[in-house]
Coordinates of C-alpha atoms in Angstrom, one line a residue:
Chain A
Q1 CA 97.4 -18.1 8.1
L2 CA 93.7 -18.8 8.6
Q3 CA 92.8 -20.1 12.1
L4 CA 89.5 -21.2 13.5
Q5 CA 89.0 -21.7 17.2
E6 CA 86.0 -23.2 19.0
S7 CA 84.9 -22.1 22.4
G8 CA 82.1 -23.0 24.8
P9 CA 81.1 -25.2 27.7
G10 CA 82.5 -28.7 27.7
L11 CA 79.6 -30.1 29.7
V12 CA 75.9 -29.7 29.0
K13 CA 73.0 -31.3 30.8
P14 CA 70.4 -33.4 29.0
S15 CA 67.5 -31.5 27.5
E16 CA 69.5 -28.2 27.6
T17 CA 71.0 -26.2 24.7
L18 CA 74.5 -26.7 23.5
S19 CA 76.1 -23.4 22.5
L20 CA 79.5 -23.0 20.8
T21 CA 81.3 -20.1 19.1
C22 CA 83.9 -20.2 16.4
T23 CA 86.3 -17.3 16.2
V24 CA 88.0 -16.8 12.8
S25 CA 91.4 -15.1 12.6
G26 CA 93.7 -14.5 9.6
G27 CA 90.7 -14.1 7.2
S28 CA 87.3 -12.5 7.0
I29 CA 84.2 -14.4 7.6
S30 CA 82.5 -11.9 5.2
S31 CA 84.3 -13.2 2.2
S32 CA 82.0 -14.1 -0.6
S33 CA 84.2 -17.0 -1.5
Y34 CA 83.5 -19.2 1.5
Y35 CA 80.9 -20.9 3.6
W36 CA 81.4 -21.6 7.3
G37 CA 79.9 -24.4 9.3
W38 CA 80.1 -27.2 11.9
I39 CA 80.9 -30.8 11.9
R40 CA 80.9 -33.2 14.8
Q41 CA 82.7 -36.5 15.5
S42 CA 81.5 -39.1 17.9
P43 CA 82.7 -42.7 18.3
G44 CA 79.3 -44.1 17.3
K45 CA 78.6 -42.0 14.2
G46 CA 81.9 -40.9 12.8
L47 CA 82.1 -37.5 11.1
E48 CA 78.7 -35.8 10.8
W49 CA 78.0 -32.5 9.0
I50 CA 75.7 -30.4 11.1
G51 CA 75.2 -27.2 9.1
T52 CA 76.6 -24.5 7.0
M53 CA 76.1 -20.7 6.7
Y54 CA 77.1 -17.9 4.4
Y55 CA 78.1 -14.5 5.8
S56 CA 74.9 -13.0 4.6
G57 CA 73.1 -15.2 7.1
Y58 CA 71.8 -17.9 4.7
T59 CA 71.9 -21.2 6.4
Y60 CA 71.3 -24.9 5.7
Y61 CA 71.3 -27.8 8.0
N62 CA 71.6 -31.5 8.1
P63 CA 67.9 -32.7 7.8
S64 CA 68.5 -35.2 10.7
L65 CA 69.3 -32.3 13.0
K66 CA 67.4 -29.4 11.4
S67 CA 64.7 -29.2 14.0
R68 CA 67.3 -28.6 16.8
V69 CA 70.0 -26.6 15.1
T70 CA 70.6 -22.9 14.7
I71 CA 73.8 -21.4 13.2
S72 CA 74.2 -17.6 13.3
V73 CA 76.9 -15.1 12.4
D74 CA 78.4 -12.0 14.0
T75 CA 80.5 -10.4 11.2
S76 CA 81.6 -7.5 13.5
K77 CA 83.4 -10.1 15.7
N78 CA 84.4 -12.4 12.8
Q79 CA 82.5 -15.2 14.6
F80 CA 79.8 -17.7 14.0
S81 CA 77.9 -19.8 16.5
L82 CA 76.1 -23.1 16.9
K83 CA 73.1 -23.8 19.1
L84 CA 71.8 -27.4 19.4
S85 CA 68.7 -27.7 21.6
S86 CA 67.2 -30.6 23.6
V87 CA 70.5 -32.4 23.7
T88 CA 70.9 -36.1 24.8
A89 CA 73.9 -38.3 25.4
A90 CA 73.9 -39.1 21.7
D91 CA 75.0 -35.5 21.1
T92 CA 78.3 -36.1 23.0
A93 CA 81.0 -35.5 20.5
V94 CA 84.0 -33.4 19.4
Y95 CA 82.6 -30.3 17.6
Y96 CA 84.6 -28.7 14.8
C97 CA 84.1 -25.4 13.1
V98 CA 85.1 -25.5 9.4
R99 CA 85.5 -23.5 6.3
R100 CA 84.4 -24.5 2.8
P101 CA 85.1 -22.8 -0.5
R102 CA 81.9 -22.2 -2.5
D103 CA 82.4 -25.2 -4.7
G104 CA 84.9 -27.3 -2.6
C105 CA 85.4 -29.5 0.3
F106 CA 86.1 -28.5 3.9
D107 CA 89.6 -27.1 3.7
Y108 CA 90.2 -25.5 7.2
W109 CA 89.2 -27.0 10.5
G110 CA 89.3 -25.8 14.1
Q111 CA 91.1 -27.9 16.6
G112 CA 87.8 -29.2 17.9
T113 CA 86.1 -29.0 21.3
L114 CA 84.7 -32.0 23.2
V115 CA 81.2 -31.5 24.5
T116 CA 79.8 -34.1 26.9
V117 CA 76.1 -34.3 27.6
S118 CA 75.6 -35.6 31.1
S119 CA 73.8 -34.7 34.3
Chain B
D1 CA 71.8 -39.1 1.5
I2 CA 74.8 -40.3 -0.4
V3 CA 76.3 -43.2 1.7
M4 CA 80.1 -43.5 1.5
T5 CA 81.5 -47.0 2.3
Q6 CA 85.2 -47.5 2.8
S7 CA 87.2 -50.7 2.7
P8 CA 88.9 -52.1 4.6
D9 CA 88.1 -50.8 8.1
S10 CA 91.8 -51.2 9.0
L11 CA 95.0 -52.3 7.4
A12 CA 98.5 -52.9 8.6
V13 CA 101.3 -52.3 6.1
S14 CA 105.1 -52.6 6.4
L15 CA 107.2 -49.5 6.2
G16 CA 108.0 -48.6 2.5
E17 CA 105.1 -50.8 1.2
R18 CA 102.0 -49.7 -0.6
A19 CA 98.7 -49.0 1.2
T20 CA 95.4 -48.9 -0.7
I21 CA 92.1 -47.7 0.6
N22 CA 88.8 -47.9 -1.3
C23 CA 85.8 -45.8 -1.1
K24 CA 82.4 -46.4 -2.8
S25 CA 79.6 -43.9 -3.0
S26 CA 75.9 -45.0 -3.2
Q27 CA 75.5 -42.7 -6.2
S28 CA 77.8 -41.0 -8.6
V29 CA 79.6 -37.9 -7.4
L30 CA 80.7 -36.9 -10.9
H31 CA 79.1 -33.6 -11.9
S32 CA 78.2 -33.6 -15.6
S33 CA 78.5 -29.8 -15.8
N34 CA 82.2 -29.7 -15.2
N35 CA 83.3 -33.3 -15.3
K36 CA 84.6 -33.2 -11.8
N37 CA 84.3 -35.8 -9.1
Y38 CA 83.2 -34.2 -5.8
L39 CA 85.3 -36.5 -3.7
A40 CA 88.0 -35.7 -1.1
W41 CA 90.3 -37.6 1.2
Y42 CA 91.3 -36.6 4.7
Q43 CA 93.9 -37.8 7.1
Q44 CA 93.3 -37.6 10.9
K45 CA 95.9 -38.2 13.5
P46 CA 95.1 -38.7 17.2
G47 CA 94.0 -35.5 18.9
Q48 CA 94.0 -33.6 15.6
P49 CA 91.2 -32.5 13.2
P50 CA 91.0 -34.1 9.8
K51 CA 93.4 -32.6 7.2
V52 CA 92.5 -32.6 3.5
L53 CA 95.0 -34.6 1.4
I54 CA 93.2 -34.9 -1.9
Y55 CA 90.2 -33.1 -3.5
W56 CA 88.4 -33.4 -6.9
A57 CA 89.3 -37.1 -6.4
S58 CA 92.9 -36.8 -7.6
T59 CA 94.2 -33.3 -6.9
R60 CA 96.8 -33.2 -4.1
E61 CA 96.5 -30.4 -1.5
S62 CA 99.5 -28.1 -1.4
G63 CA 102.2 -29.5 0.8
V64 CA 100.9 -33.1 0.7
P65 CA 103.7 -35.5 -0.1
D66 CA 103.5 -37.1 -3.6
R67 CA 103.4 -40.6 -2.1
F68 CA 99.7 -39.9 -1.6
S69 CA 97.6 -40.2 -4.7
G70 CA 93.9 -40.4 -5.4
S71 CA 92.1 -42.1 -8.3
G72 CA 88.7 -43.2 -9.5
S73 CA 85.5 -41.7 -10.9
G74 CA 81.8 -41.9 -10.5
T75 CA 81.2 -44.2 -7.5
D76 CA 84.5 -45.9 -7.0
F77 CA 87.6 -44.2 -5.6
T78 CA 91.0 -45.2 -4.2
L79 CA 93.6 -43.5 -2.0
T80 CA 97.1 -44.9 -2.4
I81 CA 100.1 -44.4 -0.2
S82 CA 102.9 -45.6 -2.4
S83 CA 105.5 -46.1 0.3
L84 CA 104.2 -46.0 3.8
Q85 CA 106.1 -43.9 6.3
A86 CA 105.8 -43.9 10.1
E87 CA 104.1 -40.5 10.1
D88 CA 101.3 -41.8 7.8
V89 CA 99.8 -43.8 10.7
A90 CA 96.3 -42.3 10.9
I91 CA 92.7 -42.7 10.1
Y92 CA 91.7 -41.8 6.5
Y93 CA 88.3 -40.7 5.5
C94 CA 86.7 -40.2 2.1
H95 CA 84.1 -37.4 1.8
Q96 CA 81.6 -36.5 -0.9
Y97 CA 80.7 -32.8 -1.4
Y98 CA 78.5 -33.4 -4.5
S99 CA 75.2 -33.4 -2.6
T100 CA 74.7 -29.7 -1.8
L101 CA 72.6 -30.0 1.2
T102 CA 74.0 -33.2 2.9
W103 CA 77.7 -33.7 2.8
T104 CA 78.8 -37.1 4.1
F105 CA 81.9 -39.0 5.0
G106 CA 83.0 -42.6 5.0
Q107 CA 83.4 -44.5 8.2
G108 CA 87.2 -44.3 8.2
T109 CA 90.1 -46.6 7.6
K110 CA 92.8 -47.0 10.2
V111 CA 96.3 -47.5 8.8
E112 CA 98.9 -49.0 11.0
I113 CA 102.5 -50.3 10.7
K114 CA 102.9 -54.1 10.3

């Protein structure tokens, strides 16, 4: 059974960089059949797609966040990571890592991790 | 971006009665190459991640009870719960995956027991 698990600090100071890691178990992140990515959920903005990556390293990001987002992959650890720079209180949200089949919707989600931006 | 608008924002339905949620997209999510609607429905219960119920607008995910059904095409879609059960209390979201570089979700519809 595929499982995705987010990890990282739950509190980040304004203007700093949010860093999260998603560990995938029960399946290979190097599968050519799937994309992997991040979605966040905040009370004010609902569900917001952040970005998606392919195991080869190809990435694409939500244009509204593109200047601040980096998603990277470590196939040796079966993990991928999110970095969001220059955070503000508006970036406070539950962050989910997700899987998407090449031509499908997001079918597997991690449990989510709450990240609060506050000094 | 394709904007997804759900209605209503919330609804209260008696146990055993039908619940209907609508979703409208700002442009068609029907792909002409394969005649598929790139529209999914998710259920989210408190403290849990969203769970996919329906994809391709009307295909039920494995294990999803058959009281859940999806319909519609182009820009107008509906999720129907034919006989509401207590465990169906949740927030439901529609999601378009047509737009390759910007996937978007509806604002959510909260379903409660009357």
